[in-house]
JSON list of C-alpha atoms in Angstrom, two decimals:
[
{"chain": "A", "resi": 1, "resn": "UNK", "atom": "CA", "xyz": [-6.95, -6.69, 2.43]},
{"chain": "A", "resi": 2, "resn": "UNK", "atom": "CA", "xyz": [-9.25, -8.78, 0.29]},
{"chain": "A", "resi": 3, "resn": "UNK", "atom": "CA", "xyz": [-10.57, -7.68, -3.07]},
{"chain": "A", "resi": 4, "resn": "UNK", "atom": "CA", "xyz": [-10.73, -8.40, -6.78]},
{"chain": "A", "resi": 5, "resn": "UNK", "atom": "CA", "xyz": [-8.09, -6.88, -9.08]},
{"chain": "A", "resi": 6, "resn": "UNK", "atom": "CA", "xyz": [-10.50, -4.34, -10.58]},
{"chain": "A", "resi": 7, "resn": "UNK", "atom": "CA", "xyz": [-12.34, -1.18, -9.50]},
{"chain": "A", "resi": 8, "resn": "UNK", "atom": "CA", "xyz": [-15.27, -3.34, -8.39]},
{"chain": "A", "resi": 9, "resn": "UNK", "atom": "CA", "xyz": [-12.97, -4.44, -5.58]},
{"chain": "A", "resi": 10, "resn": "UNK", "atom": "CA", "xyz": [-14.35, -1.58, -3.55]},
{"chain": "A", "resi": 11, "resn": "UNK", "atom": "CA", "xyz": [-17.42, -3.64, -2.72]},
{"chain": "A", "resi": 12, "resn": "UNK", "atom": "CA", "xyz": [-17.58, -5.26, 0.75]},
{"chain": "A", "resi": 13, "resn": "UNK", "atom": "CA", "xyz": [-16.13, -8.65, 1.52]},
{"chain": "A", "resi": 14, "resn": "UNK", "atom": "CA", "xyz": [-18.34, -11.54, 0.57]},
{"chain": "A", "resi": 15, "resn": "UNK", "atom": "CA", "xyz": [-19.17, -14.47, 2.78]},
{"chain": "A", "resi": 16, "resn": "UNK", "atom": "CA", "xyz": [-18.33, -18.03, 1.80]},
{"chain": "A", "resi": 17, "resn": "UNK", "atom": "CA", "xyz": [-15.66, -19.47, -0.44]},
{"chain": "A", "resi": 18, "resn": "UNK", "atom": "CA", "xyz": [-13.79, -17.35, -2.94]},
{"chain": "A", "resi": 19, "resn": "UNK", "atom": "CA", "xyz": [-11.88, -18.68, -5.97]},
{"chain": "A", "resi": 20, "resn": "UNK", "atom": "CA", "xyz": [-9.01, -16.35, -5.07]},
{"chain": "A", "resi": 21, "resn": "UNK", "atom": "CA", "xyz": [-8.39, -18.50, -2.02]},
{"chain": "A", "resi": 22, "resn": "UNK", "atom": "CA", "xyz": [-7.75, -21.49, -4.28]},
{"chain": "A", "resi": 23, "resn": "UNK", "atom": "CA", "xyz": [-5.00, -19.68, -6.21]},
{"chain": "A", "resi": 24, "resn": "UNK", "atom": "CA", "xyz": [-1.39, -19.69, -5.00]},
{"chain": "A", "resi": 25, "resn": "UNK", "atom": "CA", "xyz": [-1.07, -16.91, -2.44]},
{"chain": "A", "resi": 26, "resn": "UNK", "atom": "CA", "xyz": [1.46, -14.14, -3.00]},
{"chain": "A", "resi": 27, "resn": "UNK", "atom": "CA", "xyz": [2.48, -11.14, -0.92]},
{"chain": "A", "resi": 28, "resn": "UNK", "atom": "CA", "xyz": [4.02, -7.77, -1.81]},
{"chain": "A", "resi": 29, "resn": "UNK", "atom": "CA", "xyz": [6.90, -7.07, 0.60]},
{"chain": "A", "resi": 30, "resn": "UNK", "atom": "CA", "xyz": [7.78, -3.54, 1.67]},
{"chain": "A", "resi": 31, "resn": "UNK", "atom": "CA", "xyz": [10.67, -2.69, 3.97]},
{"chain": "A", "resi": 32, "resn": "UNK", "atom": "CA", "xyz": [10.91, 0.63, 5.79]},
{"chain": "A", "resi": 33, "resn": "UNK", "atom": "CA", "xyz": [14.28, 1.87, 6.96]},
{"chain": "A", "resi": 34, "resn": "UNK", "atom": "CA", "xyz": [14.21, 2.70, 10.67]},
{"chain": "A", "resi": 35, "resn": "UNK", "atom": "CA", "xyz": [17.63, 3.56, 11.99]},
{"chain": "A", "resi": 36, "resn": "UNK", "atom": "CA", "xyz": [18.07, 3.69, 15.76]},
{"chain": "A", "resi": 37, "resn": "UNK", "atom": "CA", "xyz": [17.74, 7.30, 16.89]},
{"chain": "A", "resi": 38, "resn": "UNK", "atom": "CA", "xyz": [16.56, 8.57, 13.50]},
{"chain": "A", "resi": 39, "resn": "UNK", "atom": "CA", "xyz": [13.15, 7.08, 12.69]},
{"chain": "A", "resi": 40, "resn": "UNK", "atom": "CA", "xyz": [11.09, 8.56, 9.86]},
{"chain": "A", "resi": 41, "resn": "UNK", "atom": "CA", "xyz": [7.96, 10.58, 10.54]},
{"chain": "A", "resi": 42, "resn": "UNK", "atom": "CA", "xyz": [4.85, 8.40, 10.53]},
{"chain": "A", "resi": 43, "resn": "UNK", "atom": "CA", "xyz": [2.89, 10.30, 7.86]},
{"chain": "A", "resi": 44, "resn": "UNK", "atom": "CA", "xyz": [5.90, 10.50, 5.57]},
{"chain": "A", "resi": 45, "resn": "UNK", "atom": "CA", "xyz": [6.43, 6.75, 5.94]},
{"chain": "A", "resi": 46, "resn": "UNK", "atom": "CA", "xyz": [2.80, 6.08, 5.03]},
{"chain": "A", "resi": 47, "resn": "UNK", "atom": "CA", "xyz": [2.94, 8.35, 2.00]},
{"chain": "A", "resi": 48, "resn": "UNK", "atom": "CA", "xyz": [6.25, 6.93, 0.83]},
{"chain": "A", "resi": 49, "resn": "UNK", "atom": "CA", "xyz": [4.91, 3.36, 1.12]},
{"chain": "A", "resi": 50, "resn": "UNK", "atom": "CA", "xyz": [1.84, 4.29, -0.94]},
{"chain": "A", "resi": 51, "resn": "UNK", "atom": "CA", "xyz": [4.01, 5.84, -3.65]},
{"chain": "A", "resi": 52, "resn": "UNK", "atom": "CA", "xyz": [6.28, 2.79, -3.63]},
{"chain": "A", "resi": 53, "resn": "UNK", "atom": "CA", "xyz": [3.32, 0.54, -4.45]},
{"chain": "A", "resi": 54, "resn": "UNK", "atom": "CA", "xyz": [2.30, 2.84, -7.31]},
{"chain": "A", "resi": 55, "resn": "UNK", "atom": "CA", "xyz": [5.83, 2.98, -8.70]},
{"chain": "A", "resi": 56, "resn": "UNK", "atom": "CA", "xyz": [6.01, -0.82, -8.78]},
{"chain": "A", "resi": 57, "resn": "UNK", "atom": "CA", "xyz": [2.59, -1.12, -10.43]},
{"chain": "A", "resi": 58, "resn": "UNK", "atom": "CA", "xyz": [3.65, 1.38, -13.11]},
{"chain": "A", "resi": 59, "resn": "UNK", "atom": "CA", "xyz": [7.09, -0.14, -13.68]},
{"chain": "A", "resi": 60, "resn": "UNK", "atom": "CA", "xyz": [7.60, -1.71, -17.11]},
{"chain": "A", "resi": 61, "resn": "UNK", "atom": "CA", "xyz": [9.03, -4.81, -15.43]},
{"chain": "A", "resi": 62, "resn": "UNK", "atom": "CA", "xyz": [5.56, -5.47, -13.94]},
{"chain": "A", "resi": 63, "resn": "UNK", "atom": "CA", "xyz": [3.82, -5.64, -17.33]},
{"chain": "A", "resi": 64, "resn": "UNK", "atom": "CA", "xyz": [3.74, -7.78, -20.44]},
{"chain": "A", "resi": 65, "resn": "UNK", "atom": "CA", "xyz": [6.87, -9.88, -20.65]},
{"chain": "A", "resi": 66, "resn": "UNK", "atom": "CA", "xyz": [8.65, -7.95, -17.91]},
{"chain": "A", "resi": 67, "resn": "UNK", "atom": "CA", "xyz": [10.71, -9.88, -15.38]},
{"chain": "A", "resi": 68, "resn": "UNK", "atom": "CA", "xyz": [8.21, -9.16, -12.59]},
{"chain": "A", "resi": 69, "resn": "UNK", "atom": "CA", "xyz": [5.03, -9.48, -14.65]},
{"chain": "A", "resi": 70, "resn": "UNK", "atom": "CA", "xyz": [4.22, -13.11, -13.86]},
{"chain": "A", "resi": 71, "resn": "UNK", "atom": "CA", "xyz": [4.68, -12.55, -10.12]},
{"chain": "A", "resi": 72, "resn": "UNK", "atom": "CA", "xyz": [2.44, -9.47, -10.26]},
{"chain": "A", "resi": 73, "resn": "UNK", "atom": "CA", "xyz": [-0.24, -11.38, -12.16]},
{"chain": "A", "resi": 74, "resn": "UNK", "atom": "CA", "xyz": [-0.12, -14.25, -9.66]},
{"chain": "A", "resi": 75, "resn": "UNK", "atom": "CA", "xyz": [-0.37, -11.77, -6.81]},
{"chain": "A", "resi": 76, "resn": "UNK", "atom": "CA", "xyz": [-3.35, -9.98, -8.34]},
{"chain": "A", "resi": 77, "resn": "UNK", "atom": "CA", "xyz": [-5.13, -13.29, -9.04]},
{"chain": "A", "resi": 78, "resn": "UNK", "atom": "CA", "xyz": [-5.19, -14.14, -5.34]},
{"chain": "A", "resi": 79, "resn": "UNK", "atom": "CA", "xyz": [-5.80, -12.14, -2.18]},
{"chain": "A", "resi": 80, "resn": "UNK", "atom": "CA", "xyz": [-3.94, -8.84, -2.45]},
{"chain": "A", "resi": 81, "resn": "UNK", "atom": "CA", "xyz": [-1.57, -8.91, 0.51]},
{"chain": "A", "resi": 82, "resn": "UNK", "atom": "CA", "xyz": [1.15, -6.49, 1.52]},
{"chain": "A", "resi": 83, "resn": "UNK", "atom": "CA", "xyz": [3.51, -6.95, 4.46]},
{"chain": "A", "resi": 84, "resn": "UNK", "atom": "CA", "xyz": [5.69, -4.17, 5.84]},
{"chain": "A", "resi": 85, "resn": "UNK", "atom": "CA", "xyz": [8.88, -5.04, 7.71]},
{"chain": "A", "resi": 86, "resn": "UNK", "atom": "CA", "xyz": [11.57, -2.80, 9.17]},
{"chain": "A", "resi": 87, "resn": "UNK", "atom": "CA", "xyz": [15.34, -2.78, 8.78]},
{"chain": "A", "resi": 88, "resn": "UNK", "atom": "CA", "xyz": [18.38, -0.77, 9.77]},
{"chain": "A", "resi": 89, "resn": "UNK", "atom": "CA", "xyz": [22.11, -0.82, 9.16]},
{"chain": "A", "resi": 90, "resn": "UNK", "atom": "CA", "xyz": [23.34, -4.04, 7.59]},
{"chain": "A", "resi": 91, "resn": "UNK", "atom": "CA", "xyz": [19.77, -5.36, 7.39]},
{"chain": "A", "resi": 92, "resn": "UNK", "atom": "CA", "xyz": [18.80, -2.45, 5.17]},
{"chain": "A", "resi": 93, "resn": "UNK", "atom": "CA", "xyz": [21.89, -2.85, 2.98]},
{"chain": "A", "resi": 94, "resn": "UNK", "atom": "CA", "xyz": [21.08, -6.53, 2.45]},
{"chain": "A", "resi": 95, "resn": "UNK", "atom": "CA", "xyz": [17.48, -5.63, 1.57]},
{"chain": "A", "resi": 96, "resn": "UNK", "atom": "CA", "xyz": [18.69, -3.04, -0.93]},
{"chain": "A", "resi": 97, "resn": "UNK", "atom": "CA", "xyz": [20.78, -5.70, -2.65]},
{"chain": "A", "resi": 98, "resn": "UNK", "atom": "CA", "xyz": [17.63, -7.65, -3.58]},
{"chain": "A", "resi": 99, "resn": "UNK", "atom": "CA", "xyz": [15.62, -6.79, -6.73]},
{"chain": "A", "resi": 100, "resn": "UNK", "atom": "CA", "xyz": [13.21, -3.98, -5.94]},
{"chain": "A", "resi": 101, "resn": "UNK", "atom": "CA", "xyz": [12.67, -0.22, -5.93]},
{"chain": "A", "resi": 102, "resn": "UNK", "atom": "CA", "xyz": [13.56, 2.25, -3.17]},
{"chain": "A", "resi": 103, "resn": "UNK", "atom": "CA", "xyz": [11.41, 5.34, -2.68]},
{"chain": "A", "resi": 104, "resn": "UNK", "atom": "CA", "xyz": [12.66, 8.24, -0.58]},
{"chain": "A", "resi": 105, "resn": "UNK", "atom": "CA", "xyz": [10.35, 10.74, 1.08]},
{"chain": "A", "resi": 106, "resn": "UNK", "atom": "CA", "xyz": [11.18, 13.69, 3.30]},
{"chain": "A", "resi": 107, "resn": "UNK", "atom": "CA", "xyz": [12.45, 11.46, 6.09]},
{"chain": "A", "resi": 108, "resn": "UNK", "atom": "CA", "xyz": [11.41, 7.96, 5.05]},
{"chain": "A", "resi": 109, "resn": "UNK", "atom": "CA", "xyz": [12.99, 5.31, 2.85]},
{"chain": "A", "resi": 110, "resn": "UNK", "atom": "CA", "xyz": [10.83, 2.41, 1.72]},
{"chain": "A", "resi": 111, "resn": "UNK", "atom": "CA", "xyz": [11.88, -0.42, -0.57]},
{"chain": "A", "resi": 112, "resn": "UNK", "atom": "CA", "xyz": [9.20, -2.37, -2.42]},
{"chain": "A", "resi": 113, "resn": "UNK", "atom": "CA", "xyz": [9.88, -5.78, -3.91]},
{"chain": "A", "resi": 114, "resn": "UNK", "atom": "CA", "xyz": [8.09, -7.79, -6.60]},
{"chain": "A", "resi": 115, "resn": "UNK", "atom": "CA", "xyz": [5.48, -10.17, -5.15]},
{"chain": "A", "resi": 116, "resn": "UNK", "atom": "CA", "xyz": [6.68, -13.44, -3.67]},
{"chain": "A", "resi": 117, "resn": "UNK", "atom": "CA", "xyz": [4.89, -16.65, -2.61]},
{"chain": "A", "resi": 118, "resn": "UNK", "atom": "CA", "xyz": [3.45, -16.35, 0.87]},
{"chain": "A", "resi": 119, "resn": "UNK", "atom": "CA", "xyz": [5.80, -19.07, 2.08]},
{"chain": "A", "resi": 120, "resn": "UNK", "atom": "CA", "xyz": [8.74, -18.08, -0.12]},
{"chain": "A", "resi": 121, "resn": "UNK", "atom": "CA", "xyz": [10.34, -15.09, 1.58]},
{"chain": "A", "resi": 122, "resn": "UNK", "atom": "CA", "xyz": [14.04, -14.50, 0.75]},
{"chain": "A", "resi": 123, "resn": "UNK", "atom": "CA", "xyz": [16.09, -15.16, 3.87]},
{"chain": "A", "resi": 124, "resn": "UNK", "atom": "CA", "xyz": [17.29, -11.56, 4.14]},
{"chain": "A", "resi": 125, "resn": "UNK", "atom": "CA", "xyz": [13.67, -10.38, 4.26]},
{"chain": "A", "resi": 126, "resn": "UNK", "atom": "CA", "xyz": [12.30, -13.27, 6.31]},
{"chain": "A", "resi": 127, "resn": "UNK", "atom": "CA", "xyz": [14.63, -12.34, 9.18]},
{"chain": "A", "resi": 128, "resn": "UNK", "atom": "CA", "xyz": [13.24, -8.81, 9.45]},
{"chain": "A", "resi": 129, "resn": "UNK", "atom": "CA", "xyz": [10.74, -7.86, 12.16]},
{"chain": "A", "resi": 130, "resn": "UNK", "atom": "CA", "xyz": [7.14, -7.50, 11.04]},
{"chain": "A", "resi": 131, "resn": "UNK", "atom": "CA", "xyz": [5.34, -6.43, 14.22]},
{"chain": "A", "resi": 132, "resn": "UNK", "atom": "CA", "xyz": [5.61, -3.51, 16.56]},
{"chain": "A", "resi": 133, "resn": "UNK", "atom": "CA", "xyz": [6.62, -0.85, 14.07]},
{"chain": "A", "resi": 134, "resn": "UNK", "atom": "CA", "xyz": [5.62, 2.38, 15.79]},
{"chain": "A", "resi": 135, "resn": "UNK", "atom": "CA", "xyz": [6.32, 5.84, 14.41]},
{"chain": "A", "resi": 136, "resn": "UNK", "atom": "CA", "xyz": [5.24, 9.35, 15.36]},
{"chain": "A", "resi": 137, "resn": "UNK", "atom": "CA", "xyz": [4.88, 12.68, 13.63]},
{"chain": "A", "resi": 138, "resn": "UNK", "atom": "CA", "xyz": [7.09, 15.34, 15.28]},
{"chain": "A", "resi": 139, "resn": "UNK", "atom": "CA", "xyz": [4.46, 17.89, 14.24]},
{"chain": "A", "resi": 140, "resn": "UNK", "atom": "CA", "xyz": [0.87, 17.46, 13.09]},
{"chain": "A", "resi": 141, "resn": "UNK", "atom": "CA", "xyz": [0.79, 17.08, 9.29]},
{"chain": "A", "resi": 142, "resn": "UNK", "atom": "CA", "xyz": [-0.44, 20.04, 7.30]},
{"chain": "A", "resi": 143, "resn": "UNK", "atom": "CA", "xyz": [-3.88, 19.96, 5.77]},
{"chain": "A", "resi": 144, "resn": "UNK", "atom": "CA", "xyz": [-4.22, 17.94, 2.59]},
{"chain": "A", "resi": 145, "resn": "UNK", "atom": "CA", "xyz": [-4.38, 19.71, -0.76]},
{"chain": "A", "resi": 146, "resn": "UNK", "atom": "CA", "xyz": [-7.84, 18.94, -2.19]},
{"chain": "A", "resi": 147, "resn": "UNK", "atom": "CA", "xyz": [-6.41, 19.17, -5.71]},
{"chain": "A", "resi": 148, "resn": "UNK", "atom": "CA", "xyz": [-4.25, 16.10, -5.03]},
{"chain": "A", "resi": 149, "resn": "UNK", "atom": "CA", "xyz": [-5.16, 12.50, -4.16]},
{"chain": "A", "resi": 150, "resn": "UNK", "atom": "CA", "xyz": [-5.76, 11.88, -0.47]},
{"chain": "A", "resi": 151, "resn": "UNK", "atom": "CA", "xyz": [-5.82, 8.48, 1.21]},
{"chain": "A", "resi": 152, "resn": "UNK", "atom": "CA", "xyz": [-8.13, 8.95, 4.18]},
{"chain": "A", "resi": 153, "resn": "UNK", "atom": "CA", "xyz": [-7.63, 6.67, 7.18]},
{"chain": "A", "resi": 154, "resn": "UNK", "atom": "CA", "xyz": [-10.51, 5.52, 9.35]},
{"chain": "A", "resi": 155, "resn": "UNK", "atom": "CA", "xyz": [-10.49, 7.72, 12.49]},
{"chain": "A", "resi": 156, "resn": "UNK", "atom": "CA", "xyz": [-12.04, 4.93, 14.57]},
{"chain": "A", "resi": 157, "resn": "UNK", "atom": "CA", "xyz": [-9.25, 2.39, 14.02]},
{"chain": "A", "resi": 158, "resn": "UNK", "atom": "CA", "xyz": [-5.89, 2.20, 15.74]},
{"chain": "A", "resi": 159, "resn": "UNK", "atom": "CA", "xyz": [-3.20, 0.66, 13.54]},
{"chain": "A", "resi": 160, "resn": "UNK", "atom": "CA", "xyz": [0.53, 0.24, 13.97]},
{"chain": "A", "resi": 161, "resn": "UNK", "atom": "CA", "xyz": [2.66, 2.21, 11.53]},
{"chain": "A", "resi": 162, "resn": "UNK", "atom": "CA", "xyz": [3.43, -0.96, 9.57]},
{"chain": "A", "resi": 163, "resn": "UNK", "atom": "CA", "xyz": [-0.23, -1.89, 9.28]},
{"chain": "A", "resi": 164, "resn": "UNK", "atom": "CA", "xyz": [-1.17, 1.65, 8.26]},
{"chain": "A", "resi": 165, "resn": "UNK", "atom": "CA", "xyz": [1.58, 1.68, 5.62]},
{"chain": "A", "resi": 166, "resn": "UNK", "atom": "CA", "xyz": [0.17, -1.49, 4.08]},
{"chain": "A", "resi": 167, "resn": "UNK", "atom": "CA", "xyz": [-3.35, -0.06, 4.15]},
{"chain": "A", "resi": 168, "resn": "UNK", "atom": "CA", "xyz": [-2.20, 3.17, 2.50]},
{"chain": "A", "resi": 169, "resn": "UNK", "atom": "CA", "xyz": [-0.58, 1.04, -0.18]},
{"chain": "A", "resi": 170, "resn": "UNK", "atom": "CA", "xyz": [-3.88, -0.80, -0.68]},
{"chain": "A", "resi": 171, "resn": "UNK", "atom": "CA", "xyz": [-5.71, 2.51, -1.08]},
{"chain": "A", "resi": 172, "resn": "UNK", "atom": "CA", "xyz": [-3.22, 3.79, -3.63]},
{"chain": "A", "resi": 173, "resn": "UNK", "atom": "CA", "xyz": [-3.55, 0.53, -5.57]},
{"chain": "A", "resi": 174, "resn": "UNK", "atom": "CA", "xyz": [-7.35, 0.75, -5.68]},
{"chain": "A", "resi": 175, "resn": "UNK", "atom": "CA", "xyz": [-7.12, 4.31, -6.99]},
{"chain": "A", "resi": 176, "resn": "UNK", "atom": "CA", "xyz": [-4.64, 3.18, -9.65]},
{"chain": "A", "resi": 177, "resn": "UNK", "atom": "CA", "xyz": [-6.93, 0.37, -10.80]},
{"chain": "A", "resi": 178, "resn": "UNK", "atom": "CA", "xyz": [-9.93, 2.69, -10.98]},
{"chain": "A", "resi": 179, "resn": "UNK", "atom": "CA", "xyz": [-8.24, 5.33, -13.14]},
{"chain": "A", "resi": 180, "resn": "UNK", "atom": "CA", "xyz": [-8.22, 5.46, -16.92]},
{"chain": "A", "resi": 181, "resn": "UNK", "atom": "CA", "xyz": [-4.92, 4.95, -18.72]},
{"chain": "A", "resi": 182, "resn": "UNK", "atom": "CA", "xyz": [-4.73, 8.68, -19.41]},
{"chain": "A", "resi": 183, "resn": "UNK", "atom": "CA", "xyz": [-5.24, 9.59, -15.76]},
{"chain": "A", "resi": 184, "resn": "UNK", "atom": "CA", "xyz": [-2.70, 6.97, -14.69]},
{"chain": "A", "resi": 185, "resn": "UNK", "atom": "CA", "xyz": [-0.13, 8.50, -17.03]},
{"chain": "A", "resi": 186, "resn": "UNK", "atom": "CA", "xyz": [-0.84, 11.99, -15.71]},
{"chain": "A", "resi": 187, "resn": "UNK", "atom": "CA", "xyz": [-0.42, 10.81, -12.12]},
{"chain": "A", "resi": 188, "resn": "UNK", "atom": "CA", "xyz": [2.76, 8.90, -12.89]},
{"chain": "A", "resi": 189, "resn": "UNK", "atom": "CA", "xyz": [4.36, 11.76, -14.81]},
{"chain": "A", "resi": 190, "resn": "UNK", "atom": "CA", "xyz": [3.62, 14.11, -11.90]},
{"chain": "A", "resi": 191, "resn": "UNK", "atom": "CA", "xyz": [5.55, 11.79, -9.56]},
{"chain": "A", "resi": 192, "resn": "UNK", "atom": "CA", "xyz": [2.49, 10.27, -7.86]},
{"chain": "A", "resi": 193, "resn": "UNK", "atom": "CA", "xyz": [1.63, 13.19, -5.56]},
{"chain": "A", "resi": 194, "resn": "UNK", "atom": "CA", "xyz": [-0.60, 12.10, -2.69]},
{"chain": "A", "resi": 195, "resn": "UNK", "atom": "CA", "xyz": [-1.30, 12.66, 0.97]},
{"chain": "A", "resi": 196, "resn": "UNK", "atom": "CA", "xyz": [-2.27, 10.28, 3.76]},
{"chain": "A", "resi": 197, "resn": "UNK", "atom": "CA", "xyz": [-4.41, 11.79, 6.46]},
{"chain": "A", "resi": 198, "resn": "UNK", "atom": "CA", "xyz": [-6.80, 10.60, 9.16]},
{"chain": "A", "resi": 199, "resn": "UNK", "atom": "CA", "xyz": [-10.34, 11.66, 8.38]},
{"chain": "A", "resi": 200, "resn": "UNK", "atom": "CA", "xyz": [-12.37, 13.53, 10.95]},
{"chain": "A", "resi": 201, "resn": "UNK", "atom": "CA", "xyz": [-15.17, 11.55, 12.57]},
{"chain": "A", "resi": 202, "resn": "UNK", "atom": "CA", "xyz": [-17.72, 13.84, 10.92]},
{"chain": "A", "resi": 203, "resn": "UNK", "atom": "CA", "xyz": [-16.21, 13.52, 7.43]},
{"chain": "A", "resi": 204, "resn": "UNK", "atom": "CA", "xyz": [-15.71, 9.74, 7.51]},
{"chain": "A", "resi": 205, "resn": "UNK", "atom": "CA", "xyz": [-19.35, 8.71, 6.88]},
{"chain": "A", "resi": 206, "resn": "UNK", "atom": "CA", "xyz": [-19.51, 11.07, 3.90]},
{"chain": "A", "resi": 207, "resn": "UNK", "atom": "CA", "xyz": [-16.27, 9.72, 2.46]},
{"chain": "A", "resi": 208, "resn": "UNK", "atom": "CA", "xyz": [-17.35, 6.08, 2.77]},
{"chain": "A", "resi": 209, "resn": "UNK", "atom": "CA", "xyz": [-20.62, 6.72, 0.96]},
{"chain": "A", "resi": 210, "resn": "UNK", "atom": "CA", "xyz": [-19.26, 8.96, -1.81]},
{"chain": "A", "resi": 211, "resn": "UNK", "atom": "CA", "xyz": [-18.62, 6.18, -4.32]},
{"chain": "A", "resi": 212, "resn": "UNK", "atom": "CA", "xyz": [-14.84, 6.35, -3.90]},
{"chain": "A", "resi": 213, "resn": "UNK", "atom": "CA", "xyz": [-12.65, 3.21, -3.70]},
{"chain": "A", "resi": 214, "resn": "UNK", "atom": "CA", "xyz": [-12.74, 1.66, -0.23]},
{"chain": "A", "resi": 215, "resn": "UNK", "atom": "CA", "xyz": [-10.25, -0.70, 1.37]},
{"chain": "A", "resi": 216, "resn": "UNK", "atom": "CA", "xyz": [-11.86, -3.41, 3.48]},
{"chain": "A", "resi": 217, "resn": "UNK", "atom": "CA", "xyz": [-9.37, -5.41, 5.49]},
{"chain": "A", "resi": 218, "resn": "UNK", "atom": "CA", "xyz": [-9.40, -9.20, 5.44]},
{"chain": "A", "resi": 219, "resn": "UNK", "atom": "CA", "xyz": [-8.66, -9.29, 9.16]},
{"chain": "A", "resi": 220, "resn": "UNK", "atom": "CA", "xyz": [-5.39, -11.23, 9.08]},
{"chain": "A", "resi": 221, "resn": "UNK", "atom": "CA", "xyz": [-3.79, -8.85, 11.63]},
{"chain": "A", "resi": 222, "resn": "UNK", "atom": "CA", "xyz": [-4.73, -6.17, 14.15]},
{"chain": "A", "resi": 223, "resn": "UNK", "atom": "CA", "xyz": [-8.29, -5.31, 13.09]},
{"chain": "A", "resi": 224, "resn": "UNK", "atom": "CA", "xyz": [-11.60, -7.08, 12.52]},
{"chain": "A", "resi": 225, "resn": "UNK", "atom": "CA", "xyz": [-12.38, -8.64, 9.13]},
{"chain": "A", "resi": 226, "resn": "UNK", "atom": "CA", "xyz": [-14.36, -6.35, 6.85]},
{"chain": "A", "resi": 227, "resn": "UNK", "atom": "CA", "xyz": [-13.25, -3.15, 8.58]},
{"chain": "A", "resi": 228, "resn": "UNK", "atom": "CA", "xyz": [-13.05, -0.20, 6.20]},
{"chain": "A", "resi": 229, "resn": "UNK", "atom": "CA", "xyz": [-9.56, 1.19, 6.68]},
{"chain": "A", "resi": 230, "resn": "UNK", "atom": "CA", "xyz": [-8.96, 3.66, 3.83]},
{"chain": "A", "resi": 231, "resn": "UNK", "atom": "CA", "xyz": [-10.91, 5.74, 1.34]},
{"chain": "A", "resi": 232, "resn": "UNK", "atom": "CA", "xyz": [-8.94, 6.54, -1.83]},
{"chain": "A", "resi": 233, "resn": "UNK", "atom": "CA", "xyz": [-9.98, 10.10, -2.67]},
{"chain": "A", "resi": 234, "resn": "UNK", "atom": "CA", "xyz": [-8.43, 10.80, -6.07]},
{"chain": "A", "resi": 235, "resn": "UNK", "atom": "CA", "xyz": [-9.78, 13.98, -7.74]},
{"chain": "A", "resi": 236, "resn": "UNK", "atom": "CA", "xyz": [-10.38, 12.09, -10.99]},
{"chain": "A", "resi": 237, "resn": "UNK", "atom": "CA", "xyz": [-12.60, 9.60, -9.16]},
{"chain": "A", "resi": 238, "resn": "UNK", "atom": "CA", "xyz": [-14.71, 12.04, -7.17]},
{"chain": "A", "resi": 239, "resn": "UNK", "atom": "CA", "xyz": [-18.39, 12.13, -8.07]},
{"chain": "A", "resi": 240, "resn": "UNK", "atom": "CA", "xyz": [-19.78, 15.57, -8.79]},
{"chain": "A", "resi": 241, "resn": "UNK", "atom": "CA", "xyz": [-20.28, 17.59, -5.64]},
{"chain": "A", "resi": 242, "resn": "UNK", "atom": "CA", "xyz": [-17.82, 15.60, -3.49]}
]
């Protein structure tokens, strides 16, 4: 994903050079636990990853003089990148030993780590697989509650589970940036309720033109640069009539 660290980041990618490319590049690592024979449900993994990003952004260690604050600032000053890797068994235990936060969903466990330099992965994370993470939903997910935030995925794009988890995290982050401090507090105190769903082909054009935060991918992996992957549909951000 490519955007500025502000609500205006919902605008499309711009052509030409960008000062963010001159800054040191950081990445936010996420690791999903996928044990052999007991993988998490895809939708739950996406939702848990999105919540993990929000929990890190809201954590006191990411602000002011917190121990993660400088890394978060460096990350937000450059291209906002997230990479999802998978682990099981001893790999997962080693990942849990590193500084970070583990979020648990209904079937998914995702650990988010403070941002790191793009070329500075800890060895226990660098060894983890990054591609080919495929997950399924045993049953179709229930309809989303319109009273809660919904991260709508583009119905015309096919993404691996890892890619979709990163994109859901991007959408949650854009919603967080766009909210007032009061609305952020309300969301945090409620435990960051949200849903991730694939929009219908008929609803997608309406969602992308409703003035809601949009994620446009930088095109580093899987999909074309500038593709709109997610609409962050938070009730507090909806224009009247949407």
